[in-house]
Amino acid sequence: MDIRYASHPNEVKQFDTERLQAEFQINSLFSPNEIKLVYSHVDRFIIGGVLPVTGTLQLQADKKEMAADFFLERREIGIINVGARGTITVDGTVFTMDPKDGLYIGLGAKEIMFASDNGSEPAKFYFNSTPAHQTYPTVKVAISEATPTHLGSINTSNERTIYKYIHTGGVKSCQLVMGMTLLKPGNMWNTMPSHTHNRRSEVYFYFDMPEDSVVFHMMGEPQQTRHVVMRNEQAIISPSWSIHSGVGTNNYTFIWGMAGENQIFEDMDAVAMKDLK
């Protein structure tokens, strides 16, 4: 398990590119027949990736870092399949996961197994996990059944479709909020005009990007912005004091996950374009 510690904004002002990447960027989450985990001290977020190619992989607690007998002993988890078709088995119940299907699993589930239908075209399970204090039911959110929200305009290069998976008006959780945004062809900007939300941290996972394209992810305090170059299937941690937006060389898709004091999607501290520096 990779450990990431919290950083004060006054420190981040001094970071060069390599230090920004080391503190906030997650370069690789998928390795054949492995479960990769990154533990952030910001809101005790765990970011993970599962790539089952041959056989089944079981999600287990890192007993040294988590001090738990099983992964969801004190946690909840949201999972989205960003690969081909696969299955997730939760305490004996099998959930078929088509591309972009989501699954919420609540506190207390003990055995979580991942598998691909076809090892030559494997599933890729991306997940966010946060501490939990109450058990909520395990619920699958099929992309085919989700209600899309269409926002933005080609005139501002941010025409997009948002799918909310885990939120106050949908699948219930203790603190995790999770969803996915798909930019339409010809659109490159996300979350601009930008915002912060001092009550919640956020993690972005960028995918569905051509091999030779990048996203310039903007972060930092509104008057001390920085950027990190993101490539396909990379994630980045955004602390509560930081903006989080980006512009790509092509359209792309990204998963957003939030944790913190509240779950209100609209709770944002907007930053006027004239105030960005």
Short mmCIF file of N, CA, C and O in Angstrom, two decimals, residues 157-262:
data_model
loop_
_atom_site.label_atom_id
_atom_site.label_comp_id
_atom_site.label_asym_id
_atom_site.label_seq_id
_atom_site.Cartn_x
_atom_site.Cartn_y
_atom_site.Cartn_z
N SER A 157 -16.35 24.63 -24.71
CA SER A 157 -15.54 23.41 -24.78
C SER A 157 -15.73 22.49 -23.58
O SER A 157 -14.81 21.79 -23.18
N ASN A 158 -16.95 22.48 -23.00
CA ASN A 158 -17.19 21.63 -21.82
C ASN A 158 -18.56 20.94 -21.86
O ASN A 158 -19.18 20.71 -20.83
N GLU A 159 -19.01 20.60 -23.06
CA GLU A 159 -20.26 19.85 -23.18
C GLU A 159 -20.03 18.44 -22.67
O GLU A 159 -19.13 17.73 -23.13
N ARG A 160 -20.83 18.00 -21.69
CA ARG A 160 -20.52 16.77 -20.97
C ARG A 160 -21.78 16.14 -20.41
O ARG A 160 -22.82 16.80 -20.28
N THR A 161 -21.65 14.87 -20.05
CA THR A 161 -22.73 14.13 -19.40
C THR A 161 -22.22 13.63 -18.05
O THR A 161 -21.15 13.03 -17.97
N ILE A 162 -22.98 13.89 -17.00
CA ILE A 162 -22.60 13.50 -15.64
C ILE A 162 -23.51 12.37 -15.17
O ILE A 162 -24.74 12.45 -15.29
N TYR A 163 -22.90 11.32 -14.63
CA TYR A 163 -23.63 10.22 -14.01
C TYR A 163 -23.28 10.20 -12.52
O TYR A 163 -22.11 10.06 -12.18
N LYS A 164 -24.28 10.35 -11.68
CA LYS A 164 -24.07 10.27 -10.23
C LYS A 164 -24.40 8.84 -9.78
O LYS A 164 -25.50 8.35 -10.00
N TYR A 165 -23.45 8.19 -9.16
CA TYR A 165 -23.62 6.82 -8.68
C TYR A 165 -23.99 6.79 -7.19
O TYR A 165 -24.99 6.22 -6.80
N ILE A 166 -23.14 7.37 -6.38
CA ILE A 166 -23.34 7.36 -4.93
C ILE A 166 -23.51 8.80 -4.48
O ILE A 166 -22.57 9.61 -4.55
N HIS A 167 -24.70 9.16 -4.02
CA HIS A 167 -24.99 10.55 -3.65
C HIS A 167 -26.28 10.59 -2.85
O HIS A 167 -26.98 9.58 -2.70
N THR A 168 -26.60 11.75 -2.31
CA THR A 168 -27.74 11.87 -1.40
C THR A 168 -29.08 11.55 -2.06
O THR A 168 -30.01 11.12 -1.41
N GLY A 169 -29.17 11.76 -3.38
CA GLY A 169 -30.41 11.47 -4.08
C GLY A 169 -30.45 10.09 -4.72
O GLY A 169 -31.41 9.76 -5.42
N GLY A 170 -29.43 9.30 -4.48
CA GLY A 170 -29.35 7.97 -5.09
C GLY A 170 -28.92 6.92 -4.10
O GLY A 170 -29.56 6.73 -3.07
N VAL A 171 -27.83 6.23 -4.40
CA VAL A 171 -27.33 5.19 -3.50
C VAL A 171 -26.78 5.83 -2.23
O VAL A 171 -25.96 6.75 -2.28
N LYS A 172 -27.25 5.36 -1.08
CA LYS A 172 -26.88 5.94 0.20
C LYS A 172 -25.53 5.42 0.67
O LYS A 172 -25.16 4.27 0.45
N SER A 173 -24.80 6.30 1.38
CA SER A 173 -23.51 5.95 1.96
C SER A 173 -23.31 6.79 3.21
O SER A 173 -24.07 7.73 3.48
N CYS A 174 -22.25 6.47 3.95
CA CYS A 174 -21.93 7.27 5.12
C CYS A 174 -21.33 8.62 4.74
O CYS A 174 -21.77 9.66 5.22
N GLN A 175 -20.30 8.60 3.89
CA GLN A 175 -19.69 9.87 3.47
C GLN A 175 -19.22 9.86 2.02
O GLN A 175 -18.99 10.93 1.45
N LEU A 176 -19.08 8.70 1.42
CA LEU A 176 -18.57 8.62 0.05
C LEU A 176 -19.57 9.16 -0.96
O LEU A 176 -20.76 8.84 -0.91
N VAL A 177 -19.09 10.00 -1.87
CA VAL A 177 -19.86 10.49 -3.02
C VAL A 177 -19.03 10.15 -4.25
O VAL A 177 -17.82 10.39 -4.28
N MET A 178 -19.69 9.60 -5.29
CA MET A 178 -18.91 9.11 -6.42
C MET A 178 -19.73 9.17 -7.70
O MET A 178 -20.95 8.92 -7.69
N GLY A 179 -19.08 9.53 -8.79
CA GLY A 179 -19.76 9.58 -10.07
C GLY A 179 -18.76 9.67 -11.22
O GLY A 179 -17.55 9.54 -11.02
N MET A 180 -19.29 9.91 -12.40
CA MET A 180 -18.47 9.88 -13.61
C MET A 180 -18.93 10.95 -14.58
O MET A 180 -20.14 11.20 -14.73
N THR A 181 -17.98 11.60 -15.24
CA THR A 181 -18.27 12.64 -16.22
C THR A 181 -17.65 12.27 -17.56
O THR A 181 -16.46 11.94 -17.63
N LEU A 182 -18.46 12.29 -18.61
CA LEU A 182 -18.01 11.99 -19.97
C LEU A 182 -18.06 13.25 -20.81
O LEU A 182 -19.14 13.85 -20.96
N LEU A 183 -16.92 13.69 -21.31
CA LEU A 183 -16.89 14.83 -22.22
C LEU A 183 -17.21 14.38 -23.64
O LEU A 183 -16.73 13.34 -24.09
N LYS A 184 -17.99 15.18 -24.34
CA LYS A 184 -18.34 14.85 -25.71
C LYS A 184 -17.19 15.21 -26.66
O LYS A 184 -16.36 16.06 -26.33
N PRO A 185 -17.11 14.54 -27.82
CA PRO A 185 -16.04 14.86 -28.78
C PRO A 185 -15.99 16.35 -29.08
O PRO A 185 -17.01 17.02 -29.22
N GLY A 186 -14.76 16.87 -29.14
CA GLY A 186 -14.56 18.29 -29.40
C GLY A 186 -14.55 19.15 -28.16
O GLY A 186 -14.36 20.37 -28.24
N ASN A 187 -14.76 18.53 -26.98
CA ASN A 187 -14.77 19.25 -25.71
C ASN A 187 -13.60 18.80 -24.84
O ASN A 187 -13.30 17.61 -24.78
N MET A 188 -12.97 19.76 -24.16
CA MET A 188 -11.73 19.46 -23.43
C MET A 188 -11.72 19.90 -21.97
O MET A 188 -10.95 19.38 -21.19
N TRP A 189 -12.55 20.86 -21.58
CA TRP A 189 -12.48 21.42 -20.24
C TRP A 189 -13.41 20.69 -19.26
O TRP A 189 -14.53 20.35 -19.60
N ASN A 190 -12.92 20.47 -18.05
CA ASN A 190 -13.80 20.02 -16.97
C ASN A 190 -13.68 20.96 -15.77
O ASN A 190 -12.62 21.52 -15.51
N THR A 191 -14.80 21.14 -15.09
CA THR A 191 -14.86 21.88 -13.82
C THR A 191 -14.24 23.27 -13.93
O THR A 191 -13.43 23.69 -13.09
N MET A 192 -14.61 23.97 -14.96
CA MET A 192 -14.15 25.34 -15.17
C MET A 192 -15.33 26.16 -15.65
O MET A 192 -15.96 25.79 -16.65
N PRO A 193 -15.73 27.25 -14.94
CA PRO A 193 -15.07 27.87 -13.80
C PRO A 193 -14.86 26.89 -12.65
O PRO A 193 -15.68 26.00 -12.43
N SER A 194 -13.77 27.11 -11.92
CA SER A 194 -13.37 26.16 -10.89
C SER A 194 -14.00 26.50 -9.54
O SER A 194 -14.66 27.52 -9.37
N HIS A 195 -13.75 25.61 -8.58
CA HIS A 195 -14.27 25.81 -7.23
C HIS A 195 -13.39 25.05 -6.25
O HIS A 195 -12.55 24.23 -6.63
N THR A 196 -13.59 25.31 -4.99
CA THR A 196 -13.05 24.50 -3.91
C THR A 196 -14.22 24.06 -3.05
O THR A 196 -15.35 24.54 -3.21
N HIS A 197 -14.00 23.12 -2.15
CA HIS A 197 -15.00 22.81 -1.10
C HIS A 197 -14.22 22.37 0.13
O HIS A 197 -13.76 21.24 0.22
N ASN A 198 -14.08 23.33 1.05
CA ASN A 198 -13.21 23.14 2.20
C ASN A 198 -13.71 22.06 3.15
O ASN A 198 -13.01 21.68 4.08
N ARG A 199 -14.91 21.56 2.88
CA ARG A 199 -15.48 20.51 3.73
C ARG A 199 -15.24 19.11 3.17
O ARG A 199 -15.60 18.12 3.80
N ARG A 200 -14.65 19.02 1.97
CA ARG A 200 -14.48 17.71 1.33
C ARG A 200 -13.21 17.69 0.49
O ARG A 200 -12.86 18.69 -0.12
N SER A 201 -12.55 16.55 0.48
CA SER A 201 -11.47 16.31 -0.48
C SER A 201 -12.06 15.57 -1.68
O SER A 201 -13.20 15.08 -1.64
N GLU A 202 -11.26 15.49 -2.75
CA GLU A 202 -11.77 14.84 -3.97
C GLU A 202 -10.61 14.15 -4.69
O GLU A 202 -9.47 14.59 -4.62
N VAL A 203 -10.95 13.07 -5.38
CA VAL A 203 -9.98 12.36 -6.21
C VAL A 203 -10.54 12.23 -7.62
O VAL A 203 -11.71 11.85 -7.79
N TYR A 204 -9.73 12.57 -8.62
CA TYR A 204 -10.11 12.41 -10.02
C TYR A 204 -9.32 11.23 -10.61
O TYR A 204 -8.12 11.09 -10.35
N PHE A 205 -10.00 10.44 -11.43
CA PHE A 205 -9.36 9.36 -12.18
C PHE A 205 -9.70 9.56 -13.64
O PHE A 205 -10.87 9.50 -14.04
N TYR A 206 -8.68 9.82 -14.47
CA TYR A 206 -8.88 10.10 -15.89
C TYR A 206 -8.69 8.81 -16.71
O TYR A 206 -7.72 8.07 -16.50
N PHE A 207 -9.61 8.57 -17.65
CA PHE A 207 -9.48 7.39 -18.50
C PHE A 207 -10.19 7.62 -19.83
O PHE A 207 -10.67 8.73 -20.11
N ASP A 208 -10.24 6.56 -20.67
CA ASP A 208 -10.77 6.67 -22.03
C ASP A 208 -10.03 7.75 -22.82
O ASP A 208 -10.63 8.50 -23.60
N MET A 209 -8.72 7.81 -22.63
CA MET A 209 -7.88 8.78 -23.33
C MET A 209 -7.00 8.08 -24.35
O MET A 209 -6.48 6.99 -24.08
N PRO A 210 -6.82 8.65 -25.54
CA PRO A 210 -5.86 8.09 -26.49
C PRO A 210 -4.47 8.06 -25.88
O PRO A 210 -4.13 8.87 -25.01
N GLU A 211 -3.65 7.14 -26.36
CA GLU A 211 -2.32 6.94 -25.77
C GLU A 211 -1.46 8.19 -25.83
O GLU A 211 -0.66 8.47 -24.92
N ASP A 212 -1.60 8.98 -26.90
CA ASP A 212 -0.73 10.14 -27.07
C ASP A 212 -1.36 11.45 -26.59
O ASP A 212 -0.86 12.53 -26.90
N SER A 213 -2.46 11.37 -25.83
CA SER A 213 -3.10 12.59 -25.33
C SER A 213 -2.80 12.78 -23.85
O SER A 213 -2.41 11.85 -23.14
N VAL A 214 -2.99 14.00 -23.37
CA VAL A 214 -2.78 14.32 -21.96
C VAL A 214 -3.89 15.25 -21.49
O VAL A 214 -4.57 15.89 -22.29
N VAL A 215 -4.05 15.32 -20.17
CA VAL A 215 -4.90 16.32 -19.54
C VAL A 215 -4.00 17.16 -18.64
O VAL A 215 -3.23 16.62 -17.83
N PHE A 216 -4.07 18.48 -18.78
CA PHE A 216 -3.39 19.37 -17.84
C PHE A 216 -4.35 19.62 -16.68
O PHE A 216 -5.32 20.37 -16.81
N HIS A 217 -4.08 18.94 -15.57
CA HIS A 217 -4.95 19.04 -14.39
C HIS A 217 -4.51 20.24 -13.55
O HIS A 217 -3.34 20.32 -13.14
N MET A 218 -5.44 21.15 -13.31
CA MET A 218 -5.15 22.35 -12.52
C MET A 218 -5.45 22.09 -11.05
O MET A 218 -6.49 21.53 -10.70
N MET A 219 -4.53 22.52 -10.19
CA MET A 219 -4.72 22.34 -8.75
C MET A 219 -4.08 23.54 -8.03
O MET A 219 -3.53 24.43 -8.66
N GLY A 220 -4.18 23.53 -6.70
CA GLY A 220 -3.60 24.60 -5.89
C GLY A 220 -4.65 25.57 -5.40
O GLY A 220 -5.83 25.51 -5.77
N GLU A 221 -4.23 26.49 -4.54
CA GLU A 221 -5.14 27.56 -4.12
C GLU A 221 -5.48 28.44 -5.32
O GLU A 221 -4.68 28.56 -6.26
N PRO A 222 -6.67 29.04 -5.34
CA PRO A 222 -7.09 29.81 -6.52
C PRO A 222 -6.10 30.89 -6.95
O PRO A 222 -5.99 31.20 -8.14
N GLN A 223 -5.36 31.46 -5.97
CA GLN A 223 -4.39 32.49 -6.31
C GLN A 223 -2.96 31.95 -6.42
O GLN A 223 -2.01 32.71 -6.59
N GLN A 224 -2.82 30.60 -6.31
CA GLN A 224 -1.50 29.97 -6.43
C GLN A 224 -1.65 28.65 -7.20
O GLN A 224 -1.34 27.58 -6.71
N THR A 225 -2.14 28.73 -8.42
CA THR A 225 -2.45 27.52 -9.17
C THR A 225 -1.19 26.84 -9.70
O THR A 225 -0.17 27.47 -9.97
N ARG A 226 -1.29 25.53 -9.83
CA ARG A 226 -0.25 24.68 -10.39
C ARG A 226 -0.92 23.72 -11.39
O ARG A 226 -2.15 23.63 -11.42
N HIS A 227 -0.12 23.01 -12.16
CA HIS A 227 -0.71 21.98 -13.01
C HIS A 227 0.12 20.71 -12.94
O HIS A 227 1.32 20.73 -12.65
N VAL A 228 -0.57 19.59 -13.18
CA VAL A 228 0.07 18.28 -13.26
C VAL A 228 -0.40 17.63 -14.56
O VAL A 228 -1.60 17.61 -14.85
N VAL A 229 0.54 17.12 -15.34
CA VAL A 229 0.19 16.46 -16.61
C VAL A 229 -0.28 15.04 -16.31
O VAL A 229 0.43 14.24 -15.71
N MET A 230 -1.52 14.73 -16.74
CA MET A 230 -2.14 13.43 -16.48
C MET A 230 -2.27 12.65 -17.79
O MET A 230 -2.59 13.21 -18.84
N ARG A 231 -2.04 11.34 -17.68
CA ARG A 231 -2.22 10.45 -18.81
C ARG A 231 -3.29 9.41 -18.51
O ARG A 231 -3.85 9.39 -17.41
N ASN A 232 -3.58 8.57 -19.49
CA ASN A 232 -4.68 7.62 -19.37
C ASN A 232 -4.54 6.74 -18.13
O ASN A 232 -3.46 6.22 -17.83
N GLU A 233 -5.63 6.60 -17.39
CA GLU A 233 -5.75 5.73 -16.21
C GLU A 233 -4.82 6.16 -15.08
O GLU A 233 -4.29 5.34 -14.34
N GLN A 234 -4.65 7.48 -14.94
CA GLN A 234 -3.97 8.03 -13.79
C GLN A 234 -4.96 8.80 -12.93
O GLN A 234 -5.96 9.31 -13.42
N ALA A 235 -4.67 8.85 -11.62
CA ALA A 235 -5.55 9.54 -10.68
C ALA A 235 -4.77 10.64 -9.98
O ALA A 235 -3.53 10.65 -9.97
N ILE A 236 -5.51 11.58 -9.39
CA ILE A 236 -4.86 12.67 -8.66
C ILE A 236 -5.71 13.04 -7.45
O ILE A 236 -6.94 13.10 -7.53
N ILE A 237 -5.03 13.27 -6.33
CA ILE A 237 -5.69 13.62 -5.07
C ILE A 237 -5.80 15.14 -5.00
O ILE A 237 -4.83 15.87 -5.22
N SER A 238 -7.00 15.62 -4.66
CA SER A 238 -7.23 17.05 -4.54
C SER A 238 -7.64 17.37 -3.10
O SER A 238 -8.75 17.03 -2.68
N PRO A 239 -6.77 18.00 -2.31
CA PRO A 239 -7.15 18.38 -0.95
C PRO A 239 -8.22 19.46 -0.96
O PRO A 239 -8.46 20.11 -1.99
N SER A 240 -8.86 19.66 0.17
CA SER A 240 -10.05 20.52 0.23
C SER A 240 -9.76 21.97 -0.16
O SER A 240 -10.65 22.67 -0.65
N TRP A 241 -8.53 22.44 0.03
CA TRP A 241 -8.21 23.84 -0.26
C TRP A 241 -7.87 24.09 -1.72
O TRP A 241 -7.64 25.23 -2.13
N SER A 242 -7.84 23.02 -2.52
CA SER A 242 -7.35 23.12 -3.89
C SER A 242 -8.49 23.13 -4.92
O SER A 242 -9.50 22.44 -4.76
N ILE A 243 -8.29 23.91 -5.98
CA ILE A 243 -9.18 23.76 -7.13
C ILE A 243 -8.88 22.41 -7.79
O ILE A 243 -7.86 21.78 -7.50
N HIS A 244 -9.76 21.96 -8.67
CA HIS A 244 -9.56 20.70 -9.39
C HIS A 244 -10.31 20.79 -10.70
O HIS A 244 -11.52 20.62 -10.76
N SER A 245 -9.57 21.08 -11.73
CA SER A 245 -10.14 21.18 -13.07
C SER A 245 -9.06 20.81 -14.07
O SER A 245 -7.90 20.61 -13.69
N GLY A 246 -9.44 20.68 -15.33
CA GLY A 246 -8.44 20.27 -16.30
C GLY A 246 -8.85 20.56 -17.72
O GLY A 246 -10.03 20.77 -18.02
N VAL A 247 -7.86 20.53 -18.60
CA VAL A 247 -8.11 20.67 -20.03
C VAL A 247 -7.26 19.64 -20.76
O VAL A 247 -6.08 19.46 -20.45
N GLY A 248 -7.87 18.95 -21.71
CA GLY A 248 -7.19 17.87 -22.41
C GLY A 248 -6.89 18.18 -23.86
O GLY A 248 -7.44 19.12 -24.44
N THR A 249 -6.02 17.38 -24.42
CA THR A 249 -5.73 17.48 -25.85
C THR A 249 -6.77 16.74 -26.68
O THR A 249 -6.79 16.87 -27.91
N ASN A 250 -7.60 15.94 -26.02
CA ASN A 250 -8.77 15.27 -26.62
C ASN A 250 -9.86 15.25 -25.56
O ASN A 250 -9.63 15.56 -24.40
N ASN A 251 -11.06 14.85 -25.97
CA ASN A 251 -12.09 14.58 -24.96
C ASN A 251 -11.70 13.33 -24.17
O ASN A 251 -10.87 12.52 -24.60
N TYR A 252 -12.25 13.15 -23.01
CA TYR A 252 -11.87 12.09 -22.08
C TYR A 252 -13.03 11.86 -21.11
O TYR A 252 -14.05 12.55 -21.15
N THR A 253 -12.86 10.88 -20.23
CA THR A 253 -13.82 10.58 -19.19
C THR A 253 -13.09 10.60 -17.86
O THR A 253 -11.91 10.25 -17.80
N PHE A 254 -13.76 11.03 -16.80
CA PHE A 254 -13.12 10.95 -15.49
C PHE A 254 -14.14 10.58 -14.42
O PHE A 254 -15.33 10.90 -14.50
N ILE A 255 -13.64 9.84 -13.43
CA ILE A 255 -14.43 9.47 -12.25
C ILE A 255 -14.04 10.40 -11.12
O ILE A 255 -12.85 10.65 -10.89
N TRP A 256 -15.02 10.93 -10.43
CA TRP A 256 -14.79 11.78 -9.28
C TRP A 256 -15.34 11.11 -8.02
O TRP A 256 -16.40 10.52 -8.02
N GLY A 257 -14.54 11.18 -6.98
CA GLY A 257 -14.96 10.64 -5.69
C GLY A 257 -14.65 11.66 -4.61
O GLY A 257 -13.60 12.31 -4.62
N MET A 258 -15.58 11.82 -3.66
CA MET A 258 -15.42 12.82 -2.60
C MET A 258 -15.66 12.20 -1.24
O MET A 258 -16.43 11.24 -1.10
N ALA A 259 -15.02 12.79 -0.23
CA ALA A 259 -15.23 12.37 1.15
C ALA A 259 -14.98 13.56 2.05
O ALA A 259 -14.19 14.45 1.72
N GLY A 260 -15.65 13.57 3.21
CA GLY A 260 -15.44 14.68 4.13
C GLY A 260 -16.63 14.93 5.01
O GLY A 260 -17.36 14.00 5.39
N GLU A 261 -16.88 16.19 5.29
CA GLU A 261 -17.87 16.54 6.30
C GLU A 261 -19.31 16.42 5.81
O GLU A 261 -20.22 16.20 6.60
N ASN A 262 -19.55 16.61 4.52
CA ASN A 262 -20.92 16.46 4.02
C ASN A 262 -20.93 15.80 2.65
O ASN A 262 -19.88 15.55 2.06
#
